[in-house]
Amino acid sequence: MSKFDVLGSMNLRTKTLLAIGLSAFLLILVVLVSFFIDLSVITTDWTMMNQPPSLEHIFGTDWLGRDMFLRTLKGLGLSVQIGFFASILSSIVAVALAFLSSFNKYLDSFVAWFIDLFLSVPHLLLIILISISLGGGAFGVLVGVAFTHWTSLARVLRAEIKRIKTSEFVTISERLGKSKFWIARKQILPLVTTQIIVGTILIFPHAIMHEASVTFLGFGLSPHEPAIGIILSESMKYLATGDWWLALFPGLALLILVLLFDIAGENIKKMLDPTSANE
């Protein structure tokens, strides 16, 4: 039996657990390795300028003789940290607004309008504006990404909360005099926790991609930061000279990381769906 037959024979639960395991392992590996890589290690070596991939430098070296493998790991670590905190913050905003909409019809109308307002503005443009207004840097990019990725999760949670509010047990609690806050905390929140977790996981790869896009365009992070977007931006000018490895390996590393988490999130979403949980 080939490896493709083995993968094809796996059920959805097994594939999901495999994707989660690989994603968690890669995430921990990237963060830990990047944390222990000191910037002083990625030194300039004029004798090793623009060297193609080799056993000594598996990703090659750049125009300053710096090891591209170490720079890529450091850049991925920074992108993962920004994406992680941005997805958490974005989910908190989504949950807060979704529950706010459940208190009365006026707040519900305001939240619906607020969601549509944010959806009408391109994410990338809004991230750039927020980042610039906060003075740039990692904090500006983090806040910019966080406050532009909450809309889809907020919309899903708002619809789910409205459905739960029509349930008989919620109606009984209201007749017993339970407060809206008590109902939201004790009865609604436990039922939407799954959607919150899945939504946060799905936000994470998008947050990483938008962080890389913003830094690629030259906004937010300092050019001296070893961010993936900055590495890719700097590498573009050297493609014409045949130094293909400068952009290929960092780009592939970013793509693999994003796709792995996106697949994990989608599989978790399917696994928790009653119609496909037994596949």
Coordinates of C-alpha atoms in Angstrom, one line a residue:
M1 CA 0.0 0.0 0.0
S2 CA 1.4 3.4 -1.0
K3 CA 1.6 6.4 1.3
F4 CA -1.2 8.0 -0.8
D5 CA -3.4 5.0 -0.2
V6 CA -2.7 5.3 3.6
L7 CA -3.6 9.0 3.6
G8 CA -6.7 8.3 1.6
S9 CA -7.9 5.6 4.0
M10 CA -7.7 7.9 7.0
N11 CA -10.9 9.2 8.4
L12 CA -11.5 12.9 9.0
R13 CA -10.7 12.6 12.7
T14 CA -7.3 11.0 12.0
K15 CA -6.4 13.6 9.4
T16 CA -7.4 16.4 11.7
L17 CA -5.4 15.1 14.6
L18 CA -2.4 14.6 12.2
A19 CA -2.8 18.2 10.9
I20 CA -3.1 19.5 14.5
G21 CA 0.0 17.6 15.6
L22 CA 2.1 18.8 12.7
S23 CA 0.9 22.4 13.1
A24 CA 1.6 22.4 16.8
F25 CA 5.1 20.8 16.3
L26 CA 6.0 23.3 13.6
L27 CA 4.7 26.2 15.6
I28 CA 6.6 25.3 18.8
L29 CA 9.8 24.5 16.7
V30 CA 9.7 27.8 14.8
V31 CA 9.1 29.9 17.9
L32 CA 11.7 28.2 20.1
V33 CA 14.4 28.1 17.5
S34 CA 13.7 31.8 16.5
F35 CA 13.8 32.8 20.2
F36 CA 17.3 31.3 20.6
I37 CA 18.6 32.8 17.4
D38 CA 20.5 35.9 18.4
L39 CA 20.6 38.6 15.7
S40 CA 24.4 38.8 16.2
V41 CA 24.6 35.2 14.9
I42 CA 23.2 36.4 11.5
T43 CA 26.4 38.3 10.8
T44 CA 27.6 39.9 7.6
D45 CA 30.3 37.8 5.8
W46 CA 31.6 39.5 2.7
T47 CA 33.4 36.3 1.5
M48 CA 30.0 34.4 1.4
M49 CA 27.9 36.9 -0.6
N50 CA 25.0 35.5 -2.7
Q51 CA 26.1 31.8 -2.3
P52 CA 23.6 29.3 -3.6
P53 CA 22.2 26.5 -1.3
S54 CA 24.8 24.1 0.0
L55 CA 25.4 21.8 2.9
E56 CA 26.9 24.7 4.9
H57 CA 24.1 27.1 4.0
I58 CA 21.0 25.0 3.1
F59 CA 19.0 28.2 2.1
G60 CA 22.0 29.9 0.6
T61 CA 23.3 33.4 1.7
D62 CA 22.1 36.9 0.8
W63 CA 23.9 39.9 -0.7
L64 CA 25.6 40.5 2.7
G65 CA 26.7 36.9 3.2
R66 CA 24.0 36.3 5.9
D67 CA 22.7 32.8 6.3
M68 CA 19.2 32.7 4.8
F69 CA 18.1 29.7 6.8
L70 CA 18.6 31.5 10.1
R71 CA 17.0 34.7 8.7
T72 CA 14.0 32.7 7.6
L73 CA 13.5 31.0 10.9
K74 CA 13.9 34.3 12.7
G75 CA 11.4 35.9 10.4
L76 CA 8.9 33.1 10.7
G77 CA 9.2 33.3 14.5
L78 CA 8.3 37.0 14.4
S79 CA 5.4 36.4 12.0
V80 CA 4.0 33.6 14.2
Q81 CA 4.2 35.7 17.3
I82 CA 2.4 38.6 15.7
G83 CA -0.2 36.2 14.1
F84 CA -0.8 34.4 17.4
F85 CA -1.5 37.5 19.5
A86 CA -3.4 39.2 16.7
S87 CA -5.7 36.2 16.3
I88 CA -6.4 36.0 20.1
L89 CA -7.1 39.8 20.3
S90 CA -9.2 39.6 17.2
S91 CA -11.3 36.8 18.7
I92 CA -11.8 38.7 21.9
V93 CA -13.2 41.7 19.9
A94 CA -15.5 39.3 17.9
V95 CA -16.8 37.6 21.0
A96 CA -17.4 41.0 22.8
L97 CA -19.3 42.5 19.9
A98 CA -21.3 39.3 19.3
F99 CA -22.5 39.1 22.9
L100 CA -23.1 42.9 22.9
S101 CA -25.5 42.4 20.0
S102 CA -27.6 39.9 22.0
F103 CA -28.7 42.5 24.7
N104 CA -31.2 44.4 22.6
K105 CA -32.3 45.1 19.0
Y106 CA -30.6 48.5 19.0
L107 CA -27.2 47.1 19.9
D108 CA -27.8 44.3 17.4
S109 CA -28.4 46.8 14.6
F110 CA -25.3 48.7 15.6
V111 CA -23.1 45.7 15.6
A112 CA -24.5 44.5 12.3
W113 CA -23.8 48.0 10.8
F114 CA -20.3 48.0 12.4
I115 CA -19.4 44.6 10.9
D116 CA -20.6 45.8 7.4
L117 CA -18.6 49.0 7.8
F118 CA -15.3 47.1 8.5
L119 CA -16.1 44.6 5.7
S120 CA -16.5 47.4 3.2
V121 CA -12.9 48.5 3.7
P122 CA -10.0 46.4 2.2
H123 CA -8.1 44.6 5.1
L124 CA -4.7 45.5 3.7
L125 CA -5.5 49.2 3.5
L126 CA -7.0 49.3 7.0
I127 CA -4.0 47.5 8.5
I128 CA -1.7 50.0 6.9
L129 CA -3.7 53.0 8.2
I130 CA -3.9 51.6 11.7
S131 CA -0.3 50.6 11.7
I132 CA 0.9 54.1 10.6
S133 CA -1.4 55.8 13.1
L134 CA 0.2 53.8 15.9
G135 CA 3.7 54.7 14.8
G136 CA 4.4 51.4 13.0
G137 CA 6.6 48.7 14.5
A138 CA 5.5 45.2 15.6
F139 CA 2.8 46.7 18.0
G140 CA 1.2 48.8 15.2
V141 CA 1.1 45.8 12.8
L142 CA -0.3 43.5 15.5
V143 CA -3.1 45.9 16.4
G144 CA -3.8 46.6 12.7
V145 CA -4.1 42.9 11.9
A146 CA -6.2 42.2 15.1
F147 CA -8.7 44.9 14.4
T148 CA -9.3 43.9 10.8
H149 CA -9.9 40.1 11.2
W150 CA -12.7 39.9 13.7
T151 CA -15.6 40.5 11.3
S152 CA -16.2 37.0 10.0
L153 CA -16.1 35.4 13.5
A154 CA -18.3 38.1 14.9
R155 CA -20.9 37.5 12.2
V156 CA -20.9 33.7 12.8
L157 CA -21.2 34.2 16.6
R158 CA -23.9 36.8 16.3
A159 CA -26.0 34.4 14.2
E160 CA -25.4 31.5 16.5
I161 CA -26.2 33.5 19.6
K162 CA -29.5 34.7 18.0
R163 CA -30.4 31.0 17.4
I164 CA -29.5 29.9 20.9
K165 CA -31.6 32.8 22.4
T166 CA -34.7 31.3 20.9
S167 CA -34.1 28.0 22.7
E168 CA -36.5 26.8 25.4
F169 CA -34.0 26.8 28.2
V170 CA -33.1 30.4 27.6
T171 CA -36.7 31.4 27.6
I172 CA -37.2 29.5 30.9
S173 CA -34.2 31.3 32.4
E174 CA -35.6 34.7 31.4
R175 CA -39.0 33.9 33.0
L176 CA -37.1 32.9 36.2
G177 CA -35.6 36.4 36.3
K178 CA -32.1 35.5 35.3
S179 CA -30.1 38.5 34.0
K180 CA -28.9 38.8 30.5
F181 CA -25.3 38.7 31.7
W182 CA -26.0 35.4 33.6
I183 CA -27.6 33.8 30.6
A184 CA -24.8 34.9 28.3
R185 CA -22.1 33.6 30.7
K186 CA -23.7 30.4 31.9
Q187 CA -25.9 29.2 29.0
I188 CA -24.7 30.8 25.7
L189 CA -20.9 31.0 26.1
P190 CA -20.4 27.2 26.7
L191 CA -22.4 26.5 23.5
V192 CA -20.3 28.9 21.3
T193 CA -16.9 28.0 22.7
T194 CA -16.3 25.6 19.9
Q195 CA -17.0 28.2 17.2
I196 CA -14.6 30.6 19.1
I197 CA -11.8 28.1 19.1
V198 CA -12.2 27.2 15.4
G199 CA -12.6 30.8 14.4
T200 CA -9.4 31.7 16.3
I201 CA -7.4 28.9 14.5
L202 CA -8.8 30.0 11.1
I203 CA -7.8 33.7 11.8
F204 CA -4.3 32.7 12.6
P205 CA -3.0 31.9 9.1
H206 CA -4.7 34.9 7.6
A207 CA -3.2 37.1 10.2
I208 CA 0.3 35.8 9.3
M209 CA -0.3 36.4 5.6
H210 CA -1.5 39.9 6.1
E211 CA 1.4 40.7 8.4
A212 CA 3.8 39.5 5.8
S213 CA 1.9 41.5 3.1
V214 CA 2.1 44.7 5.0
T215 CA 5.8 44.3 5.8
F216 CA 6.5 43.3 2.2
L217 CA 5.0 46.6 1.0
G218 CA 7.3 48.5 3.4
F219 CA 4.8 49.5 6.1
G220 CA 4.9 48.7 9.8
L221 CA 8.2 47.0 10.8
S222 CA 11.6 48.4 10.5
P223 CA 13.7 47.3 7.5
H224 CA 16.3 46.0 10.0
E225 CA 13.8 43.5 11.4
P226 CA 14.2 40.0 10.0
A227 CA 10.5 39.7 9.1
I228 CA 9.5 37.4 6.3
G229 CA 7.8 40.2 4.4
I230 CA 10.9 42.3 4.6
I231 CA 13.1 39.4 3.5
L232 CA 10.9 38.8 0.5
S233 CA 10.7 42.5 -0.4
E234 CA 14.5 42.8 -0.3
S235 CA 15.0 39.6 -2.3
M236 CA 12.8 40.8 -5.3
K237 CA 15.6 43.1 -6.6
Y238 CA 18.0 40.1 -6.8
L239 CA 15.7 37.7 -8.8
A240 CA 16.8 39.3 -12.1
T241 CA 20.5 38.4 -11.3
G242 CA 19.6 34.7 -10.8
D243 CA 19.7 34.7 -7.0
W244 CA 16.4 32.7 -6.9
W245 CA 17.0 31.1 -3.5
L246 CA 16.7 34.5 -1.7
A247 CA 12.9 34.6 -2.3
L248 CA 12.1 30.9 -3.0
F249 CA 12.9 29.4 0.4
P250 CA 11.4 32.1 2.7
G251 CA 8.3 32.2 0.5
L252 CA 7.9 28.4 0.6
A253 CA 8.4 28.3 4.3
L254 CA 5.7 31.0 4.8
L255 CA 3.3 29.2 2.4
I256 CA 3.8 25.8 4.1
L257 CA 3.2 27.3 7.6
V258 CA 0.0 29.1 6.5
L259 CA -1.4 26.2 4.5
L260 CA -0.8 23.7 7.4
F261 CA -2.7 25.8 9.9
D262 CA -5.5 26.6 7.4
I263 CA -5.9 22.8 6.7
A264 CA -5.9 22.1 10.4
G265 CA -8.6 24.8 11.0
E266 CA -10.8 23.6 8.2
N267 CA -10.5 20.0 9.3
I268 CA -11.4 20.9 12.9
K269 CA -14.4 22.8 11.5
K270 CA -15.5 19.8 9.5
M271 CA -14.9 17.3 12.4
L272 CA -17.2 19.4 14.7
D273 CA -19.9 19.6 12.0
P274 CA -22.5 16.9 12.8
T275 CA -23.0 16.2 9.1
S276 CA -19.3 15.2 8.5
A277 CA -18.1 14.2 11.9
N278 CA -18.3 10.4 11.1
E279 CA -16.5 10.6 7.7

